Coordinates of C-alpha atoms in Angstrom, one line a residue:
M21 CA 56.1 15.1 -28.8
E22 CA 55.5 17.7 -31.5
Y23 CA 52.1 17.4 -32.9
P24 CA 50.2 19.4 -35.6
F25 CA 46.6 18.5 -35.1
D26 CA 45.0 19.2 -31.1
P27 CA 41.7 16.6 -31.4
S28 CA 44.4 13.3 -32.0
W29 CA 46.1 14.3 -28.4
G30 CA 49.8 14.0 -29.1
Y31 CA 49.3 11.2 -30.8
Q32 CA 49.7 12.1 -34.3
I33 CA 53.2 12.7 -34.0
T34 CA 55.1 14.9 -36.9
G35 CA 58.5 15.8 -34.5
Y36 CA 59.1 13.1 -32.9
F37 CA 62.7 15.1 -31.7
A38 CA 61.1 17.5 -30.2
P39 CA 58.9 18.4 -27.3
T40 CA 55.7 20.6 -28.3
S41 CA 55.9 24.1 -28.5
R42 CA 52.8 23.8 -27.0
L43 CA 54.2 23.4 -23.4
G44 CA 58.0 25.6 -23.9
Y45 CA 61.2 25.4 -24.7
P46 CA 63.0 22.4 -24.5
E47 CA 65.0 23.6 -21.8
E48 CA 62.0 24.0 -19.8
F49 CA 61.2 20.9 -20.4
K50 CA 64.8 19.4 -19.2
H51 CA 64.2 22.3 -16.4
L52 CA 61.1 20.3 -15.2
V53 CA 62.4 16.9 -15.6
D54 CA 64.7 18.1 -13.8
K55 CA 62.9 19.7 -10.8
F56 CA 60.4 16.1 -10.9
H57 CA 64.5 14.7 -10.1
E58 CA 65.1 16.1 -7.2
N59 CA 61.5 15.8 -5.2
G60 CA 61.4 12.3 -6.0
I61 CA 59.1 11.6 -8.5
G62 CA 60.2 9.8 -11.8
V63 CA 58.9 10.7 -15.7
I64 CA 57.5 8.8 -18.0
L65 CA 57.0 9.4 -21.5
D66 CA 53.8 8.4 -24.1
W67 CA 55.6 7.6 -27.2
V68 CA 54.2 6.6 -30.7
P69 CA 56.6 4.1 -32.8
S70 CA 52.7 2.9 -34.3
H71 CA 51.8 5.5 -36.8
F72 CA 52.3 8.4 -37.5
P73 CA 50.0 11.7 -39.3
E74 CA 50.1 12.3 -43.9
D75 CA 51.0 16.5 -43.1
A76 CA 54.0 17.0 -46.0
H77 CA 55.7 19.4 -43.3
G78 CA 56.2 15.9 -41.8
L79 CA 57.4 12.6 -42.6
G80 CA 54.6 11.5 -44.5
K81 CA 56.9 11.1 -48.4
F82 CA 59.6 12.3 -47.0
D83 CA 61.4 12.9 -50.3
G84 CA 58.6 11.8 -52.9
S85 CA 58.8 8.4 -51.9
C86 CA 57.5 6.1 -49.1
L87 CA 60.3 6.5 -46.7
Y88 CA 59.5 5.7 -43.6
E89 CA 55.9 4.2 -44.3
H90 CA 55.5 0.9 -45.5
P91 CA 54.6 1.1 -49.7
D92 CA 52.0 -1.9 -49.3
L93 CA 48.1 0.2 -47.9
K94 CA 47.5 -3.2 -45.9
R95 CA 50.7 -2.3 -44.4
G96 CA 51.3 0.8 -44.8
Y97 CA 48.1 2.9 -43.5
H98 CA 46.0 2.8 -40.7
P99 CA 42.6 2.7 -41.6
D100 CA 41.5 3.8 -37.9
W101 CA 43.7 6.6 -37.5
K102 CA 43.8 7.6 -41.3
S103 CA 47.5 7.1 -40.3
L104 CA 51.0 6.3 -41.8
I105 CA 52.5 3.3 -40.5
F106 CA 56.0 2.9 -40.2
N107 CA 58.0 0.1 -42.8
Y108 CA 59.7 -1.9 -40.0
G109 CA 60.9 -4.7 -42.4
R110 CA 63.6 -1.2 -43.2
N111 CA 66.8 -0.8 -41.0
E112 CA 66.9 2.8 -41.5
V113 CA 63.6 3.2 -40.2
R114 CA 64.0 0.7 -36.9
A115 CA 66.9 2.9 -37.0
F116 CA 65.3 6.2 -36.7
L117 CA 62.8 5.8 -33.9
I118 CA 65.4 3.1 -32.0
S119 CA 67.5 6.2 -31.9
N120 CA 64.8 8.6 -30.8
A121 CA 63.6 6.7 -27.5
L122 CA 67.2 6.1 -26.2
F123 CA 67.1 10.0 -27.3
W124 CA 64.4 10.8 -24.4
L125 CA 66.7 9.1 -22.5
D126 CA 69.9 10.8 -22.7
K127 CA 69.1 14.1 -23.7
Y128 CA 66.0 14.0 -21.3
H129 CA 67.1 11.9 -18.4
I130 CA 63.4 10.2 -19.2
D131 CA 62.8 7.8 -16.8
G132 CA 60.7 4.9 -19.0
L133 CA 58.5 4.8 -22.1
R134 CA 54.8 3.7 -22.6
V135 CA 54.4 2.6 -25.9
D136 CA 51.5 3.4 -28.0
A137 CA 49.0 1.1 -29.4
V138 CA 51.1 -2.6 -29.6
A139 CA 48.6 -4.5 -31.0
S140 CA 48.5 -2.6 -33.9
M141 CA 51.7 -2.8 -35.1
I142 CA 52.2 -6.5 -34.0
Y143 CA 48.7 -8.0 -35.9
L144 CA 48.9 -7.7 -39.6
D145 CA 45.0 -7.5 -39.1
Y146 CA 44.4 -5.3 -37.0
S147 CA 41.1 -3.4 -37.2
R148 CA 41.3 -5.3 -41.1
E149 CA 38.2 -7.3 -42.7
E150 CA 39.1 -10.4 -44.6
G151 CA 41.0 -9.3 -47.6
E152 CA 42.5 -6.2 -46.7
W153 CA 45.4 -7.8 -45.0
D154 CA 48.2 -9.9 -46.3
A155 CA 49.5 -13.6 -44.0
N156 CA 52.9 -13.4 -43.7
I157 CA 55.2 -16.4 -45.3
Y158 CA 54.1 -19.1 -42.2
G159 CA 50.2 -17.8 -42.9
G160 CA 49.4 -16.1 -40.0
N161 CA 48.9 -12.4 -38.6
E162 CA 51.7 -11.7 -37.1
N163 CA 53.6 -9.1 -38.1
L164 CA 57.6 -10.5 -37.8
E165 CA 59.0 -7.3 -38.7
A166 CA 57.3 -5.4 -36.3
I167 CA 57.6 -8.3 -33.7
S168 CA 61.1 -8.2 -34.3
F169 CA 61.8 -4.3 -34.6
V170 CA 60.4 -4.9 -30.7
K171 CA 62.4 -7.0 -29.7
E172 CA 65.4 -5.1 -31.3
L173 CA 63.9 -1.2 -29.5
N174 CA 63.6 -2.7 -25.9
E175 CA 67.0 -5.1 -26.0
T176 CA 68.4 -1.8 -26.8
V177 CA 66.6 0.3 -24.6
Y178 CA 67.6 -2.0 -21.8
L179 CA 71.5 -2.2 -23.1
N180 CA 71.7 1.1 -22.6
Y181 CA 69.6 2.1 -19.8
P182 CA 68.7 -1.5 -17.7
D183 CA 67.2 0.9 -14.8
V184 CA 63.9 2.6 -17.1
Q185 CA 60.3 0.6 -18.0
T186 CA 59.3 0.4 -21.7
I187 CA 56.0 -0.2 -20.4
A188 CA 53.6 -2.4 -23.9
E189 CA 49.5 -0.2 -24.3
E190 CA 48.9 -4.5 -26.2
S191 CA 45.7 -5.3 -25.5
T192 CA 45.3 -8.6 -26.8
A193 CA 46.1 -11.9 -25.4
F194 CA 49.5 -11.8 -27.8
P195 CA 51.8 -13.9 -25.0
M196 CA 55.3 -12.6 -23.2
V197 CA 54.8 -9.3 -24.2
S198 CA 56.6 -8.4 -20.8
K199 CA 59.1 -11.5 -20.5
P200 CA 62.5 -11.1 -21.8
T201 CA 63.2 -11.4 -25.7
S202 CA 66.3 -14.5 -24.7
I203 CA 63.1 -16.7 -23.6
G204 CA 60.9 -15.4 -26.7
G205 CA 59.0 -12.3 -25.3
L206 CA 59.1 -8.7 -26.5
G207 CA 60.9 -7.3 -24.2
F208 CA 59.0 -4.7 -22.5
G209 CA 58.8 -4.4 -18.8
M210 CA 55.6 -4.2 -17.5
K211 CA 52.1 -4.6 -20.3
W212 CA 49.2 -2.6 -19.1
M213 CA 46.1 -5.1 -17.8
M214 CA 43.4 -4.1 -19.8
G215 CA 41.4 -7.2 -19.1
W216 CA 41.3 -5.9 -15.3
M217 CA 40.3 -2.2 -16.6
H218 CA 37.4 -3.5 -18.0
D219 CA 36.5 -6.0 -15.3
T220 CA 37.2 -3.8 -13.1
L221 CA 35.0 -0.7 -14.3
N222 CA 32.1 -3.2 -15.9
Y223 CA 30.8 -4.1 -12.0
F224 CA 31.7 -0.9 -10.3
S225 CA 29.1 0.5 -13.0
K226 CA 26.6 -1.7 -12.1
D227 CA 23.5 -1.2 -9.2
T228 CA 25.1 -2.8 -5.9
I229 CA 22.1 -5.2 -5.3
Y230 CA 23.5 -6.5 -8.6
R231 CA 27.3 -7.0 -7.8
K232 CA 26.7 -10.5 -5.9
Y233 CA 26.0 -12.5 -9.1
H234 CA 28.5 -10.7 -10.6
Q235 CA 31.1 -11.6 -8.5
N236 CA 33.6 -12.9 -11.2
E237 CA 34.1 -9.7 -12.7
I238 CA 36.0 -8.2 -9.7
T239 CA 37.9 -11.5 -8.9
F240 CA 38.9 -13.3 -12.2
S241 CA 41.6 -10.7 -12.9
L242 CA 43.7 -13.4 -10.4
A243 CA 43.6 -16.2 -12.6
Y244 CA 46.1 -14.1 -14.6
A245 CA 47.9 -11.5 -12.9
F246 CA 50.7 -13.4 -12.7
T247 CA 51.6 -14.6 -16.8
E248 CA 52.5 -10.6 -18.0
N249 CA 54.1 -8.0 -15.3
F250 CA 51.1 -6.1 -15.2
M251 CA 50.2 -2.7 -14.4
L252 CA 46.6 -1.8 -13.7
P253 CA 45.6 1.4 -15.6
L254 CA 42.5 4.1 -15.7
S255 CA 43.9 5.6 -18.4
H256 CA 42.6 8.6 -21.0
D257 CA 40.8 6.3 -23.2
E258 CA 38.3 6.1 -19.4
V259 CA 36.9 9.1 -19.3
V260 CA 36.2 10.4 -22.7
H261 CA 33.8 10.2 -26.0
G262 CA 30.6 10.1 -24.0
K263 CA 32.2 7.1 -21.0
K264 CA 31.5 9.7 -18.3
S265 CA 34.7 10.1 -15.7
I266 CA 35.5 7.8 -14.0
L267 CA 33.1 8.9 -10.6
S268 CA 29.9 9.8 -12.7
R269 CA 29.5 6.1 -13.7
M270 CA 29.3 5.2 -9.8
P271 CA 25.5 3.7 -9.3
G272 CA 24.3 5.4 -5.8
D273 CA 23.7 9.3 -4.7
E274 CA 26.6 11.3 -4.1
W275 CA 27.6 9.6 -1.0
Q276 CA 27.8 5.8 -2.4
R277 CA 29.5 7.7 -5.4
F278 CA 32.7 8.4 -3.3
A279 CA 32.3 5.7 -1.6
N280 CA 32.4 3.5 -4.7
L281 CA 35.5 5.5 -6.3
R282 CA 36.9 5.1 -2.7
V283 CA 36.6 1.8 -2.5
L284 CA 37.6 1.3 -6.2
F285 CA 41.2 2.8 -5.5
G286 CA 41.9 0.9 -2.3
Y287 CA 41.1 -2.3 -4.4
M288 CA 43.7 -1.5 -7.5
F289 CA 46.5 -0.3 -4.8
T290 CA 46.1 -2.8 -3.0
H291 CA 45.8 -5.0 -6.5
P292 CA 48.5 -7.0 -7.7
G293 CA 50.9 -4.9 -10.6
T294 CA 52.7 -1.1 -10.7
K295 CA 49.6 1.3 -10.9
L296 CA 48.1 4.2 -13.8
L297 CA 45.8 6.6 -12.4
F298 CA 44.6 9.5 -15.3
M299 CA 44.9 13.5 -14.4
G300 CA 42.2 14.4 -12.5
S301 CA 41.0 11.6 -10.9
E302 CA 43.3 12.3 -7.6
F303 CA 40.1 14.8 -6.8
A304 CA 37.6 13.0 -8.3
Q305 CA 36.8 14.8 -11.9
Y306 CA 33.3 14.5 -12.6
E307 CA 33.2 15.9 -16.0
E308 CA 34.6 13.6 -19.0
W309 CA 38.8 15.0 -19.3
N310 CA 39.0 18.2 -22.2
F311 CA 41.6 18.5 -24.2
N312 CA 40.4 21.6 -24.5
S313 CA 40.1 23.1 -21.4
S314 CA 42.0 22.9 -18.1
L315 CA 41.0 19.7 -15.3
D316 CA 38.7 21.4 -12.7
W317 CA 40.2 22.2 -10.4
N318 CA 37.7 24.0 -9.0
L319 CA 36.0 21.6 -7.2
L320 CA 38.3 21.5 -4.8
D321 CA 36.6 24.4 -2.8
Y322 CA 33.9 21.4 -1.9
Y323 CA 33.8 18.9 1.2
P324 CA 33.8 15.5 -0.8
H325 CA 36.3 16.5 -3.5
Q326 CA 38.7 18.1 -0.8
N327 CA 38.4 14.7 1.4
F328 CA 38.7 12.6 -1.5
Q329 CA 42.1 14.3 -2.0
K330 CA 43.0 13.2 1.6
Y331 CA 42.3 10.0 0.6
I332 CA 44.5 9.1 -2.0
A333 CA 47.1 11.6 -1.2
D334 CA 46.8 8.9 2.5
L335 CA 46.3 5.7 0.2
N336 CA 49.9 6.7 -2.3
L337 CA 51.5 7.0 2.0
V338 CA 49.9 3.7 3.0
Y339 CA 51.3 2.2 -0.7
K340 CA 54.6 3.5 0.1
Q341 CA 54.8 2.6 3.5
N342 CA 53.6 -1.5 3.0
K343 CA 56.4 -3.7 1.2
A344 CA 54.1 -6.2 0.8
L345 CA 51.5 -4.1 -1.1
Y346 CA 54.7 -3.1 -3.5
E347 CA 57.7 -5.4 -3.6
I348 CA 56.4 -8.5 -5.6
P349 CA 54.0 -7.2 -7.7
F350 CA 54.6 -9.9 -10.7
T351 CA 54.5 -13.6 -9.2
P352 CA 52.3 -15.0 -7.1
D353 CA 54.4 -15.4 -3.8
G354 CA 53.0 -11.8 -3.5
F355 CA 49.6 -12.3 -3.1
Q356 CA 47.2 -15.7 -1.5
W357 CA 43.1 -15.5 -1.6
I358 CA 41.5 -16.1 2.0
N359 CA 38.1 -15.7 0.7
Y360 CA 36.5 -15.0 -3.4
E361 CA 33.1 -17.2 -2.9
D362 CA 31.0 -14.4 -1.0
A363 CA 28.9 -13.5 -3.7
E364 CA 26.4 -13.2 -0.8
N365 CA 27.9 -9.9 0.5
S366 CA 29.6 -8.7 -2.1
V367 CA 33.2 -9.1 0.0
I368 CA 36.6 -10.7 -1.5
S369 CA 39.9 -11.1 1.0
Y370 CA 43.2 -11.0 0.0
I371 CA 46.8 -11.4 1.7
R372 CA 49.8 -9.3 0.1
K373 CA 53.2 -10.2 0.6
S374 CA 56.5 -9.1 0.5
N375 CA 59.9 -11.0 1.5
N376 CA 59.6 -10.0 5.7
E377 CA 55.6 -8.8 6.2
Q378 CA 52.2 -9.2 5.2
V379 CA 48.7 -7.2 5.2
I380 CA 45.1 -8.1 5.1
V381 CA 43.1 -6.3 2.7
I382 CA 39.0 -7.1 2.8
C383 CA 36.8 -4.7 0.7
N384 CA 32.8 -4.5 0.8
F385 CA 31.8 -3.9 -2.3
S386 CA 28.1 -3.6 -1.1
P387 CA 26.2 -0.7 0.8
N388 CA 26.0 -3.1 4.1
V389 CA 27.6 -2.4 7.2
L390 CA 28.8 -6.3 8.5
H391 CA 29.5 -6.5 11.7
N392 CA 30.8 -9.6 13.3
Y393 CA 32.3 -11.1 10.0
R394 CA 34.7 -13.4 10.9
I395 CA 37.5 -14.3 8.9
G396 CA 40.2 -16.4 8.2
V397 CA 44.0 -15.2 9.2
P398 CA 46.6 -16.9 8.7
N399 CA 48.9 -16.7 11.6
E400 CA 48.2 -16.0 15.8
G401 CA 48.8 -12.8 17.1
T402 CA 47.5 -9.1 17.2
I403 CA 46.6 -7.2 14.6
I404 CA 46.1 -3.4 13.7
E405 CA 43.8 -1.3 11.1
I406 CA 46.3 0.7 9.7
F407 CA 43.3 1.9 6.9
N408 CA 40.1 2.2 6.5
S409 CA 38.7 3.7 3.3
D410 CA 35.3 4.6 5.7
N411 CA 37.2 6.6 7.8
L412 CA 35.8 10.3 9.0
K413 CA 38.3 12.3 7.2
Y414 CA 37.5 11.4 3.6
G415 CA 33.9 11.8 3.6
G416 CA 32.6 8.5 5.2
S417 CA 31.0 7.1 7.4
N418 CA 33.4 5.7 10.2
V419 CA 32.6 2.3 10.1
K420 CA 36.3 1.3 11.6
N421 CA 38.2 -1.3 13.5
E422 CA 39.5 1.4 15.8
N423 CA 40.8 -1.5 18.5
F424 CA 43.4 -3.9 18.2
M425 CA 42.2 -7.2 17.7
Q426 CA 42.8 -10.9 18.8
T427 CA 43.4 -13.9 16.0
D428 CA 41.1 -16.8 17.7
A429 CA 42.0 -20.5 17.9
V430 CA 39.4 -21.4 15.0
N431 CA 39.9 -22.5 11.6
W432 CA 38.5 -20.5 8.9
H433 CA 38.8 -20.1 4.9
N434 CA 41.2 -22.8 5.1
Q435 CA 43.1 -20.4 8.1
S436 CA 44.4 -22.1 11.3
F437 CA 42.8 -19.1 13.0
S438 CA 40.5 -16.5 12.5
L439 CA 39.6 -12.7 13.8
V440 CA 36.2 -10.9 14.0
T441 CA 36.0 -7.6 12.4
S442 CA 33.8 -5.0 11.8
L443 CA 33.2 -4.4 7.6
P444 CA 32.4 -0.5 6.0
P445 CA 29.5 -0.2 3.7
L446 CA 31.3 -0.1 0.0
G447 CA 34.6 0.2 1.8
I448 CA 38.2 -1.5 2.3
S449 CA 39.7 -2.1 5.3
I450 CA 43.6 -3.1 5.2
L451 CA 44.8 -4.8 8.5
K452 CA 48.5 -6.2 9.7
Y453 CA 49.6 -8.1 11.8
K454 CA 51.0 -6.0 15.3

């Protein structure tokens, strides 16, 4: 949507009903969406109903008064972003925002809305010190008017467009964000899993020799993974402001950095929940994202980045071809631990399930090759490796399980059967019953 200030990245909107002119005309955007749809690609817009800039040509003091913004600065001004906050208690403002959401779904055939900064909307004390906010009528810190608006928004969107998704960027433990409003939820289709993102990036930034002391960081997300309909994000916020690119955070030499990145994304794609990668991740950009310049596409002249692009393409294909990885993303029925306690080897293993199939996932977060590694499996049979991040074509060392593996009647990891396999260094292996 149209915005005046380039460094805001589009999060300070003045033209809620206008695609930004930086990228062309509205008809051209419609044409782009149609072409995406013709190729089976959905389009999700980043939508910002949380705040707007004070620019005179925008909504601020639109008729000389606080028409769109809340007149009380404790509720109408955002101290972090130096912007105005909508007055969610006014029916006219709610109608404006909801009609805007429906506009993009109706006129542009958008498939979903990622709603920015939901936490800043639903908490009165968001980014405020004591004395800078007033409690609600019940003495709490919840913005009851904003919560009511969010529920009405989601009810209206799903009533008119039941096949789309609304996705909340909500960074707190506010309950039932992605649960139906009929049972007291906010009504979003999904919620960003910020805890997974922070724990995972913290874990992977550590030198591999220390990871055995931090096994809980890589496993903790499964303790709450099914409390919401979670989306796993590696977003724009993680590759700016001195945080470095995801690749640059990985420890070790160049080979280990790329191997770490492969196993990170492999773990992400096999973890319950839907996935989100920021642009440039698919070819392992070295530098931070810069809104002023293009992505570093020239990196694809070099083999490590070419190989990584192949890896992400194949990982997407494996994800798409195996229902066990996506059919049951939000309930415990789609996941089962095999072993999360092998901290000494920095190895975790688990099963992903659909209604009629399952795959076995083993992640080795250490640089050591582990031959003759026994793992418990649920059933007797022949097992094959369908994906291995250490494949030579991805730049790996080619430690693979190329032959059929037969299960043994040996109880292991609380499973009735087990098998012996080889685990690649800093690698993920995905197995399936033949």
